[in-house]
Coordinates of N, CA and C and ligand atoms in Angstrom, one line a residue:
X1 N 108.9 -70.1 129.7 CA 109.9 -69.8 129.0 C 109.5 -68.7 127.9
X2 N 108.6 -69.3 127.0 CA 108.1 -68.4 126.0 C 107.4 -66.8 126.6
X3 N 106.8 -67.2 127.5 CA 106.1 -66.0 128.2 C 107.2 -64.8 128.6
X4 N 108.2 -65.4 129.2 CA 109.4 -64.8 129.4 C 110.2 -63.9 128.4
X5 N 110.3 -64.6 127.3 CA 111.1 -63.9 126.2 C 109.6 -62.9 125.7
X6 N 108.6 -63.1 125.8 CA 107.4 -62.4 125.1 C 107.4 -61.0 126.0
X7 N 107.6 -61.0 127.2 CA 107.6 -60.0 128.3 C 108.6 -59.2 127.9
X8 N 109.9 -59.8 127.6 CA 110.9 -59.0 127.3 C 111.1 -58.2 126.1
X9 N 110.1 -58.7 124.8 CA 110.3 -58.2 123.8 C 109.3 -56.9 123.9
X10 N 107.9 -57.1 124.8 CA 107.4 -55.8 125.4 C 108.0 -54.9 125.9
X11 N 109.2 -55.2 126.9 CA 110.0 -54.2 127.2 C 110.8 -53.4 126.1
X12 N 111.3 -54.1 125.3 CA 112.4 -53.7 124.5 C 111.3 -52.7 123.5
X13 N 110.1 -53.2 122.9 CA 109.5 -52.5 122.1 C 108.9 -51.1 122.8
X14 N 108.4 -51.4 124.2 CA 108.3 -50.0 125.1 C 109.3 -48.9 124.8
X15 N 110.6 -49.5 125.0 CA 111.5 -48.6 125.2 C 112.0 -47.9 123.8
X16 N 111.6 -48.6 122.5 CA 111.8 -48.1 121.1 C 110.7 -46.6 121.2
X17 N 109.6 -46.7 121.9 CA 108.9 -45.9 121.6 C 108.7 -44.9 122.8
X18 N 109.9 -45.2 123.6 CA 109.9 -44.5 124.9 C 108.9 -44.1 125.9
X19 N 108.2 -45.5 126.1 CA 107.0 -45.3 126.9 C 107.9 -45.4 128.2
X20 N 107.2 -45.0 129.2 CA 108.1 -45.3 130.6 C 108.0 -46.8 131.4
X21 N 109.1 -46.8 131.9 CA 109.6 -48.2 132.4 C 108.5 -48.3 133.7
X22 N 108.0 -49.7 133.8 CA 107.0 -49.8 135.0 C 108.0 -50.6 136.0
X23 N 108.4 -49.6 137.0 CA 109.5 -50.2 138.0 C 108.9 -51.3 138.6
X24 N 107.7 -51.4 138.7 CA 107.1 -53.0 139.2 C 107.6 -54.4 138.4
X25 N 107.8 -54.0 137.4 CA 107.8 -55.2 136.3 C 109.1 -56.1 136.6
X26 N 108.7 -57.3 136.9 CA 109.5 -58.4 137.4 C 111.1 -58.8 136.3
X27 N 110.6 -58.1 135.0 CA 111.8 -58.1 134.3 C 112.8 -57.2 134.5
X28 N 112.2 -55.9 134.8 CA 113.1 -55.0 135.1 C 114.1 -55.3 136.4
X29 N 113.4 -56.0 137.4 CA 114.2 -56.3 138.5 C 115.1 -57.5 138.3
X30 N 114.7 -58.3 137.2 CA 115.9 -59.3 137.1 C 117.2 -58.7 136.5
X31 N 116.9 -57.6 135.8 CA 118.0 -56.8 135.3 C 118.9 -56.2 136.3
X32 N 118.3 -55.5 137.3 CA 118.6 -54.2 138.1 C 118.9 -54.9 139.5
X33 N 118.3 -56.2 140.0 CA 118.4 -56.8 141.3 C 120.2 -56.8 141.3
X34 N 120.7 -57.4 140.4 CA 122.2 -57.5 140.7 C 123.2 -56.2 141.0
X35 N 122.6 -55.1 140.8 CA 123.1 -53.7 141.1 C 122.7 -53.2 142.6
X36 N 121.8 -54.0 143.2 CA 121.2 -53.4 144.2 C 122.4 -53.5 145.7
X37 N 123.2 -54.5 145.6 CA 124.2 -54.8 146.6 C 125.1 -53.8 146.9
X38 N 125.6 -53.2 145.6 CA 126.1 -52.1 145.8 C 125.7 -50.9 145.5
X39 N 124.8 -50.4 144.6 CA 124.3 -49.1 144.2 C 123.0 -48.9 144.8
X40 N 122.4 -49.7 146.0 CA 121.5 -49.4 146.6 C 120.0 -50.0 146.1
X41 N 119.0 -50.1 146.4 CA 117.6 -50.4 145.6 C 117.1 -49.5 144.7
X42 N 117.3 -48.4 144.9 CA 116.9 -47.6 143.4 C 118.2 -46.6 143.1
X43 N 119.2 -47.0 143.2 CA 120.6 -46.6 142.6 C 121.2 -45.2 143.5
X44 N 120.7 -45.7 144.8 CA 121.5 -44.6 145.6 C 122.5 -45.5 146.5
X45 N 123.9 -45.3 146.3 CA 124.5 -46.5 146.6 C 124.9 -46.4 148.3
X46 N 125.2 -47.7 148.3 CA 125.6 -48.3 149.9 C 126.9 -47.9 150.5
X47 N 128.0 -48.6 149.4 CA 129.4 -48.3 149.8 C 129.9 -47.1 149.3
X48 N 130.9 -46.7 150.4 CA 131.6 -45.3 150.2 C 132.3 -44.8 148.7
X49 N 132.7 -46.0 148.1 CA 133.3 -45.7 146.7 C 132.6 -46.1 145.5
X50 N 131.2 -46.3 146.0 CA 130.1 -46.6 144.8 C 129.7 -45.4 144.5
X51 N 129.5 -44.8 143.2 CA 128.8 -43.9 142.9 C 127.2 -44.0 143.0
X52 N 126.4 -43.2 143.3 CA 124.7 -43.0 143.3 C 124.6 -43.0 141.7
X53 N 123.6 -43.6 141.4 CA 123.4 -43.7 139.9 C 122.0 -43.5 139.9
X54 N 121.0 -43.2 140.7 CA 119.7 -43.0 140.7 C 119.8 -41.6 140.0
X55 N 118.8 -41.2 139.4 CA 118.6 -40.0 138.5 C 119.5 -39.7 137.4
X56 N 120.4 -40.7 137.3 CA 121.5 -40.5 136.2 C 121.3 -40.1 134.8
X57 N 121.4 -39.1 134.0 CA 121.2 -39.0 132.8 C 121.2 -40.4 131.8
X58 N 120.4 -40.7 131.0 CA 120.3 -41.9 130.4 C 121.6 -41.9 129.5
X59 N 121.6 -41.0 128.8 CA 123.1 -41.1 127.7 C 124.6 -41.3 128.4
X60 N 124.4 -40.5 129.7 CA 125.5 -41.0 130.4 C 125.8 -42.2 130.9
X61 N 124.9 -42.7 131.5 CA 124.6 -44.1 132.1 C 125.2 -45.3 130.9
X62 N 124.6 -44.8 129.6 CA 125.0 -45.7 128.7 C 126.2 -45.7 128.3
X63 N 126.9 -44.3 128.4 CA 128.3 -44.3 128.0 C 129.1 -45.0 128.8
X64 N 128.8 -44.8 130.0 CA 129.6 -45.3 131.2 C 129.4 -46.7 131.3
X65 N 128.4 -47.4 130.9 CA 128.6 -48.7 130.9 C 128.9 -49.5 129.5
X66 N 129.1 -48.8 128.6 CA 129.7 -49.2 127.4 C 131.3 -48.9 127.7
X67 N 131.6 -47.6 127.8 CA 133.2 -47.5 128.1 C 133.7 -48.5 129.4
X68 N 132.9 -48.9 130.3 CA 133.5 -49.6 131.3 C 133.4 -51.0 130.7
X69 N 132.7 -51.6 130.1 CA 132.5 -52.8 129.4 C 133.5 -53.1 128.6
X70 N 134.0 -52.0 127.5 CA 135.0 -52.2 126.9 C 136.5 -51.9 127.4
X71 N 136.4 -51.4 128.8 CA 137.8 -51.2 129.4 C 138.3 -50.1 129.2
X72 N 138.0 -49.4 128.1 CA 138.1 -47.9 128.0 C 138.2 -46.9 129.2
X73 N 137.2 -47.1 129.7 CA 137.0 -46.3 130.8 C 137.7 -47.1 132.0
X74 N 138.7 -46.9 132.8 CA 139.3 -47.7 133.8 C 137.8 -47.9 134.9
X75 N 137.9 -49.0 135.5 CA 137.1 -49.5 136.5 C 137.4 -50.6 137.3
X76 N 137.0 -50.7 138.4 CA 137.4 -51.8 139.2 C 136.3 -53.0 139.0
X77 N 135.3 -53.1 140.0 CA 134.5 -54.2 139.7 C 133.4 -53.9 138.4
X78 N 133.0 -52.8 138.0 CA 132.2 -52.4 136.8 C 132.8 -53.2 135.4
X79 N 133.9 -53.3 135.2 CA 134.7 -53.5 134.1 C 134.3 -54.9 134.0
X80 N 134.0 -56.3 135.0 CA 133.5 -57.4 134.9 C 132.4 -57.5 134.7
X81 N 131.3 -56.5 135.8 CA 129.8 -56.8 135.9 C 129.2 -56.2 134.5
X82 N 130.0 -55.2 133.8 CA 129.3 -54.5 132.7 C 129.4 -55.6 131.4
X83 N 130.2 -56.5 131.6 CA 130.4 -57.3 130.5 C 129.1 -58.3 130.4
X84 N 128.5 -58.5 131.5 CA 127.3 -59.3 131.5 C 126.0 -58.7 130.9
X85 N 126.0 -57.5 130.4 CA 124.8 -56.8 129.6 C 125.3 -56.4 128.1
X86 N 124.2 -56.5 127.5 CA 124.0 -56.5 126.0 C 123.5 -54.7 125.9
X87 N 123.7 -54.1 124.7 CA 123.3 -52.8 124.6 C 121.7 -52.4 125.0
X88 N 120.8 -53.5 124.5 CA 119.4 -53.1 124.9 C 119.3 -53.3 126.4
X89 N 119.8 -54.1 126.8 CA 119.5 -54.3 128.4 C 120.1 -53.0 129.0
X90 N 121.4 -52.7 128.8 CA 121.8 -51.3 129.3 C 120.8 -50.2 129.0
X91 N 120.3 -50.0 127.8 CA 119.2 -48.9 127.7 C 118.3 -49.1 128.9
X92 N 117.5 -50.5 128.9 CA 116.4 -50.7 129.8 C 116.7 -50.2 131.1
X93 N 118.0 -50.7 131.8 CA 118.4 -50.3 132.7 C 118.6 -48.6 132.6
X94 N 119.3 -47.8 131.8 CA 119.3 -46.4 132.1 C 118.2 -45.6 132.3
X95 N 117.1 -46.4 131.2 CA 116.0 -45.5 131.6 C 115.2 -45.8 132.9
X96 N 115.4 -47.1 133.5 CA 115.1 -47.1 135.0 C 115.6 -46.3 135.9
X97 N 117.0 -46.3 135.7 CA 117.6 -45.7 137.0 C 117.6 -44.1 136.7
X98 N 117.2 -43.7 135.6 CA 117.2 -42.3 135.3 C 115.8 -41.6 135.7
X99 N 115.2 -42.5 136.0 CA 113.7 -42.2 136.6 C 113.6 -42.5 138.1
X100 N 114.8 -42.8 138.8 CA 114.7 -42.9 140.4 C 115.2 -41.6 141.0
X101 N 114.6 -41.3 142.1 CA 115.1 -40.4 142.9 C 116.2 -40.5 143.5
X102 N 117.1 -39.5 143.6 CA 118.3 -39.9 143.9 C 118.4 -39.1 145.5
X103 N 118.8 -40.2 146.4 CA 119.2 -39.9 147.8 C 120.1 -39.5 148.1
X104 N 120.8 -38.2 148.5 CA 122.1 -37.7 148.4 C 122.6 -38.2 149.9
X105 N 123.8 -38.8 150.0 CA 124.5 -39.2 151.1 C 124.6 -38.4 152.2
X106 N 124.7 -38.5 153.3 CA 125.0 -37.5 154.6 C 126.3 -37.9 155.0
X107 N 127.2 -36.9 154.7 CA 128.6 -37.2 155.4 C 129.2 -36.2 156.1
X108 N 130.1 -36.3 156.4 CA 131.2 -35.7 157.3 C 131.8 -34.5 156.6
X109 N 131.6 -33.0 157.0 CA 132.4 -32.2 156.0 C 132.8 -30.9 156.9
X110 N 133.9 -30.3 156.2 CA 134.0 -29.1 156.7 C 133.6 -27.9 156.0
X111 N 132.9 -27.0 157.1 CA 132.1 -25.9 156.6 C 132.8 -24.8 156.0
X112 N 134.0 -24.7 156.2 CA 135.0 -23.8 155.7 C 135.2 -24.2 154.2
X113 N 135.6 -25.5 154.2 CA 135.9 -25.7 152.7 C 134.6 -25.8 152.0
X114 N 133.5 -26.4 152.5 CA 132.4 -26.2 151.6 C 131.8 -24.9 151.3
X115 N 132.3 -24.0 152.1 CA 131.7 -22.5 151.9 C 132.4 -22.1 150.5
X116 N 133.9 -22.2 150.6 CA 134.8 -22.0 149.3 C 134.4 -22.5 148.4
X117 N 133.9 -23.9 148.5 CA 133.8 -24.8 147.5 C 132.7 -24.6 146.6
X118 N 131.6 -24.0 147.4 CA 130.4 -23.2 146.7 C 130.7 -22.1 145.6
X119 N 131.6 -21.2 146.3 CA 131.9 -20.2 145.3 C 132.4 -20.8 144.0
X120 N 133.3 -21.5 144.4 CA 134.2 -22.4 143.3 C 133.5 -23.0 142.3
X121 N 132.3 -23.6 142.8 CA 131.5 -24.4 142.2 C 130.7 -23.5 141.0
X122 N 130.3 -22.3 141.6 CA 129.3 -21.6 140.7 C 130.1 -21.0 139.6
X123 N 131.5 -20.8 139.9 CA 132.2 -20.1 138.9 C 132.7 -21.1 138.0
X124 N 133.1 -22.4 138.4 CA 133.6 -23.2 137.2 C 132.9 -24.5 136.9
X125 N 131.8 -24.7 137.9 CA 131.4 -26.1 137.7 C 129.6 -26.1 137.4
X126 N 129.0 -24.6 137.8 CA 127.6 -25.2 137.6 C 127.1 -24.9 136.3
X127 N 127.7 -24.4 135.4 CA 127.1 -24.3 134.0 C 127.0 -25.7 133.4
X128 N 127.7 -26.9 134.1 CA 127.2 -27.9 133.5 C 126.7 -29.0 134.7
X129 N 127.1 -28.6 135.6 CA 126.6 -29.7 136.8 C 125.7 -28.7 137.5
X130 N 124.6 -28.4 137.1 CA 123.6 -27.3 138.0 C 123.3 -28.0 139.2
X131 N 123.4 -26.7 140.3 CA 123.1 -27.1 141.5 C 122.3 -25.7 141.9
X132 N 122.9 -24.7 141.7 CA 121.9 -23.3 141.9 C 121.6 -22.5 140.7
X133 N 120.3 -22.2 140.5 CA 120.0 -21.1 139.7 C 119.9 -21.9 138.3
X134 N 119.7 -21.3 137.2 CA 119.1 -21.5 135.9 C 120.7 -22.3 135.4
X135 N 120.3 -23.1 134.2 CA 121.5 -23.3 133.6 C 120.9 -23.6 132.2
X136 N 121.7 -23.4 131.1 CA 121.4 -24.1 129.8 C 121.8 -25.1 129.6
X137 N 122.8 -25.4 130.3 CA 123.3 -27.0 129.7 C 123.1 -28.2 130.3
X138 N 123.5 -28.3 131.7 CA 123.1 -29.6 132.3 C 123.8 -30.7 131.6
X139 N 124.9 -31.1 131.4 CA 125.3 -32.3 130.4 C 125.8 -33.4 131.4
X140 N 125.9 -33.0 132.7 CA 126.4 -34.5 133.2 C 125.5 -34.8 134.9
X141 N 126.2 -35.7 135.3 CA 125.7 -36.7 136.2 C 125.5 -35.5 137.4
X142 N 124.4 -35.9 138.6 CA 124.5 -34.6 139.7 C 125.5 -35.0 140.9
X143 N 126.1 -34.1 141.3 CA 127.2 -34.0 142.0 C 126.7 -33.7 143.5
X144 N 126.0 -33.3 143.7 CA 125.4 -33.0 145.3 C 125.1 -34.3 145.8
X145 N 125.8 -34.5 147.1 CA 125.6 -36.0 147.8 C 126.2 -36.8 147.2
X146 N 127.0 -36.9 146.3 CA 127.9 -38.0 146.0 C 128.9 -38.6 147.0
X147 N 129.4 -39.6 146.8 CA 130.2 -40.2 147.8 C 131.4 -39.4 147.6
X148 N 132.0 -38.9 148.9 CA 133.3 -38.3 148.7 C 134.4 -39.0 148.1
X149 N 134.5 -40.4 148.8 CA 135.6 -41.1 148.4 C 135.8 -41.2 146.7
X150 N 134.4 -41.5 146.3 CA 134.3 -41.7 144.6 C 134.6 -40.7 143.8
X151 N 134.3 -39.4 144.5 CA 134.6 -37.7 143.5 C 136.3 -37.9 143.5
X152 N 136.7 -38.4 144.9 CA 138.3 -38.0 144.7 C 139.0 -39.1 143.7
X153 N 138.5 -40.3 143.7 CA 138.9 -41.2 142.9 C 138.5 -41.0 141.4
X154 N 137.6 -40.4 140.7 CA 137.2 -40.3 139.6 C 137.9 -38.5 139.4
X155 N 138.0 -37.8 140.2 CA 138.7 -36.6 139.8 C 140.1 -36.9 139.5
X156 N 141.0 -37.6 140.2 CA 142.0 -38.5 140.1 C 142.3 -38.8 138.5
X157 N 141.4 -39.7 138.7 CA 141.4 -40.2 137.1 C 141.3 -39.3 135.9
X158 N 140.5 -38.4 135.9 CA 140.5 -37.2 134.9 C 142.1 -36.4 135.0
X159 N 142.3 -35.9 136.2 CA 143.6 -35.2 136.5 C 144.6 -36.2 135.7
X160 N 144.9 -37.2 136.1 CA 145.8 -38.5 135.2 C 145.6 -38.6 133.6
X161 N 144.5 -38.3 133.4 CA 144.1 -38.5 132.0 C 144.2 -40.1 131.8
X162 N 143.7 -40.9 132.7 CA 143.5 -42.3 132.4 C 142.4 -42.7 131.9
X163 N 141.5 -41.9 131.5 CA 140.0 -42.2 130.6 C 140.1 -41.6 129.7
X164 N 140.5 -42.3 128.7 CA 140.6 -41.6 127.2 C 139.2 -41.3 126.8
X165 N 137.8 -42.0 127.2 CA 136.4 -41.7 126.8 C 135.9 -40.6 127.1
X166 N 136.8 -40.1 128.4 CA 136.2 -38.6 129.1 C 135.8 -37.8 128.0
X167 N 134.6 -36.8 128.1 CA 134.4 -35.6 127.5 C 135.4 -34.6 127.4
X168 N 135.6 -34.3 126.5 CA 136.8 -33.1 126.5 C 136.1 -31.8 127.2
X169 N 134.9 -31.7 127.1 CA 134.3 -30.6 127.9 C 135.0 -30.6 129.2
X170 N 134.6 -31.8 129.9 CA 135.0 -31.8 131.4 C 136.4 -31.8 131.5
X171 N 137.4 -32.5 130.6 CA 138.6 -32.5 130.5 C 139.2 -30.8 130.6
X172 N 138.6 -30.2 129.5 CA 138.8 -28.5 129.6 C 138.7 -27.8 130.8
X173 N 137.6 -28.2 131.3 CA 136.4 -27.5 132.5 C 137.6 -27.7 133.7
X174 N 138.2 -28.8 133.9 CA 139.1 -29.1 135.2 C 140.7 -28.5 134.7
X175 N 140.9 -28.9 133.4 CA 142.4 -28.1 133.3 C 142.2 -26.2 133.7
X176 N 141.2 -25.8 133.2 CA 140.8 -24.5 133.4 C 140.8 -24.0 134.8
X177 N 140.2 -25.2 135.8 CA 140.1 -25.0 137.4 C 141.4 -25.0 137.8
X178 N 142.5 -25.7 137.5 CA 143.5 -26.1 138.1 C 144.4 -24.9 137.6
X179 N 144.3 -24.5 136.4 CA 145.4 -23.5 136.1 C 144.8 -22.3 136.8
X180 N 143.8 -21.8 136.9 CA 143.1 -20.9 137.7 C 143.5 -20.8 139.5
X181 N 143.3 -21.9 139.6 CA 143.5 -22.3 141.2 C 144.4 -23.2 141.6
X182 N 144.2 -24.4 142.2 CA 145.0 -25.5 142.3 C 144.4 -26.7 142.4
X183 N 145.3 -27.8 142.4 CA 144.8 -29.2 142.3 C 144.3 -29.3 143.7
X184 N 144.8 -28.5 144.7 CA 144.4 -28.9 146.1 C 143.0 -28.6 146.3
X185 N 142.7 -27.3 145.5 CA 141.6 -26.7 146.0 C 140.5 -27.5 145.4
X186 N 140.7 -28.3 144.7 CA 139.5 -29.6 144.4 C 139.0 -30.0 145.6
X187 N 139.7 -30.0 146.9 CA 139.1 -30.8 148.0 C 137.9 -29.8 148.3
X188 N 138.1 -28.6 148.1 CA 136.9 -27.6 148.7 C 135.5 -27.7 148.0
X189 N 135.7 -28.3 146.6 CA 134.6 -28.6 146.1 C 133.9 -29.9 146.4
X190 N 134.6 -30.8 146.8 CA 134.1 -32.3 147.1 C 133.5 -32.0 148.7
X191 N 134.1 -31.4 149.6 CA 133.3 -30.8 150.7 C 132.1 -30.1 150.3
X192 N 131.8 -29.2 149.3 CA 130.6 -28.5 149.2 C 129.7 -29.9 148.4
X193 N 130.1 -30.5 147.7 CA 129.2 -31.8 147.4 C 128.5 -32.4 148.4
X194 N 129.7 -32.7 149.3 CA 129.2 -33.5 150.7 C 128.6 -32.9 151.5
X195 N 128.4 -31.4 151.6 CA 127.5 -30.5 152.3 C 126.1 -30.5 151.8
X196 N 126.2 -31.2 150.5 CA 124.5 -31.0 149.8 C 123.9 -32.3 150.2
X197 N 124.4 -33.1 151.5 CA 123.9 -34.5 151.3 C 122.5 -34.4 152.2
X198 N 122.0 -35.7 152.6 CA 120.5 -35.9 153.1 C 120.9 -35.4 154.6
X199 N 119.9 -35.1 155.2 CA 119.6 -34.8 156.6 C 119.6 -36.1 157.6
Ligands
LIG1 C1 130.1 -54.9 143.5 C2 129.5 -53.7 143.6 C3 129.1 -53.2 142.2 C4 128.0 -53.9 141.8 C5 127.3 -55.0 141.9 C6 127.4 -52.9 140.8 N1 128.1 -51.9 140.5 FE1 127.8 -50.2 139.1 N2 129.8 -49.3 140.1 C7 130.6 -50.0 141.4 C8 131.5 -49.3 141.8 C9 132.9 -49.3 142.5 C10 131.8 -48.1 140.7 C11 132.8 -47.0 140.5 C12 133.8 -47.8 139.2 C13 134.4 -49.1 139.5 O1 135.5 -48.9 140.2 O2 134.1 -50.0 139.2 C14 130.5 -48.2 139.7 C15 130.0 -47.3 138.8 C16 128.7 -47.5 137.9 C17 128.3 -46.4 137.3 C18 129.2 -45.6 136.5 C19 128.8 -44.2 137.5 C20 129.1 -42.7 137.1 O3 128.9 -41.8 138.1 O4 130.1 -42.5 135.9 C21 127.4 -47.2 136.7 C22 126.7 -46.5 135.5 C23 127.1 -48.4 137.4 N3 128.2 -48.6 138.1 C24 125.7 -49.2 136.6 C25 125.7 -50.2 137.8 C26 124.8 -51.5 137.1 C27 123.5 -51.2 136.3 C28 124.9 -52.6 137.8 C29 124.0 -53.7 137.9 C30 123.8 -54.5 136.4 C31 126.0 -52.3 138.7 N4 126.6 -50.9 138.4 C32 126.5 -53.2 139.7 C33 129.9 -51.2 142.0 C34 129.0 -51.9 141.9
LIG2 C1 131.4 -27.8 130.0 C2 130.9 -28.6 130.8 C3 131.2 -29.1 132.2 C4 132.1 -28.3 133.2 C5 132.2 -26.8 133.2 C6 132.5 -29.4 134.3 N1 132.1 -30.4 133.9 FE1 132.4 -32.0 135.1 N2 131.4 -33.3 133.6 C7 130.9 -32.7 132.4 C8 130.8 -34.2 131.6 C9 130.0 -34.0 130.3 C10 130.8 -35.0 132.4 C11 130.6 -36.6 132.0 C12 132.0 -37.1 131.4 C13 132.0 -38.5 131.0 O1 131.5 -39.4 131.5 O2 132.8 -38.5 129.7 C14 131.2 -34.7 133.7 C15 131.7 -35.0 134.7 C16 132.1 -35.1 136.1 C17 132.5 -35.8 137.0 C18 132.2 -37.5 137.1 C19 130.7 -37.8 137.5 C20 130.5 -39.2 137.9 O3 129.5 -39.6 138.4 O4 131.4 -39.9 137.6 C21 132.8 -35.2 138.3 C22 133.4 -35.6 139.7 C23 132.7 -33.8 137.7 N3 132.5 -33.7 136.1 C24 133.3 -32.7 138.3 C25 133.4 -31.3 137.9 C26 134.1 -30.1 138.5 C27 134.3 -30.4 139.9 C28 133.7 -29.3 138.0 C29 134.1 -27.8 138.3 C30 135.6 -27.6 138.5 C31 133.2 -29.6 136.2 N4 132.8 -31.1 136.2 C32 133.0 -29.0 135.5 C33 130.8 -31.8 131.9 C34 131.4 -30.7 132.8

C-alpha cells in the first residue's frame, strides 16, 4: 500500500518536471485501463461514436475532461466517467495519451465529397487543424481518420451552441464556414477526414 502511494508520488513529481511518462508503468495502466474498452489500447477508439484520443494535445485533453466532468460540455458516457478522476490523474492521462500514435480509422467515404472537402478544409480549417503544409497555429485535435459519426455529433453540438465551453475560435470558424457555404456542405469535410483513414 505504502509502496503504491510512493510510486504514485513519483509519477506526480515526474509530471511536475515534465519527465516523459513510461507507458509500461503499472500505475499508468491502473488509470488508463478503464478507457481501453471504448478508446482502444492506445487511444485509437473502437466504437463508431467514440473519438480517437491518441496524440490529442494535452491542454485540449485536460480541458475536455474537466468540462465533461463539470457537465458544461455535453456528453453521454464521459459525463459519468470523468467524475472518477482528479485533476492530477487527468494530467497524467493527458500526457500518456498525447504520446501515443493515432491510428486513423478506415471508413467508407464518397470520393467526390472528399475531394470537395479537401478544398474546403484547406480554405477554412487547415490553419488550426493542420493536415497539409505548414501552419503556425495547430490549436486543436487531429481530425484525420476521426470517426464520422463522432464528427457529425460534435459539429452539431457546435452549431446548436450547446457547449458553452467551446473555444470561440472554433465557433467563429464554423460560423464563417456556414455563412460562406452551407451547413450541408460540412458533410464534404467529414468525407474528407474519413478519406484520410488507415489502409
Ligand atoms: C463506455 C465508453 C467510454 C469509456 C470507458 C471512456 N470513454 Fe471517453 N469518450 C466516450 C464517448 C462516447 C465520447 C464522446 C463524448 C460522450 O458522448 O461522452 C468520449 C470522449 C472523450 C474525450 C473527448 C475527446 C475529444 O475529441 O474532445 C476524452 C478526452 C475522453 N473521452 C477520455 C477518456 C478517458 C481518459 C477515459 C478513461 C478514464 C475514457 N474516455 C473512457 C466513450 C468512453
Ligand atoms: C481559428 C482556429 C480554428 C479553425 C479555423 C477551425 N477550428 Fe475546429 N477547433 C478549434 C479549437 C481550438 C477546437 C477545440 C475546441 C474546444 O474543445 O473548445 C476545435 C475543435 C474542433 C472539432 C472537435 C474535435 C474533437 O475532437 O472533439 C471539430 C470536429 C472541428 N474543430 C472541426 C473544424 C472544421 C470542420 C473547421 C473548418 C470549417 C474548423 N474546425 C476550423 C479551432 C479551429
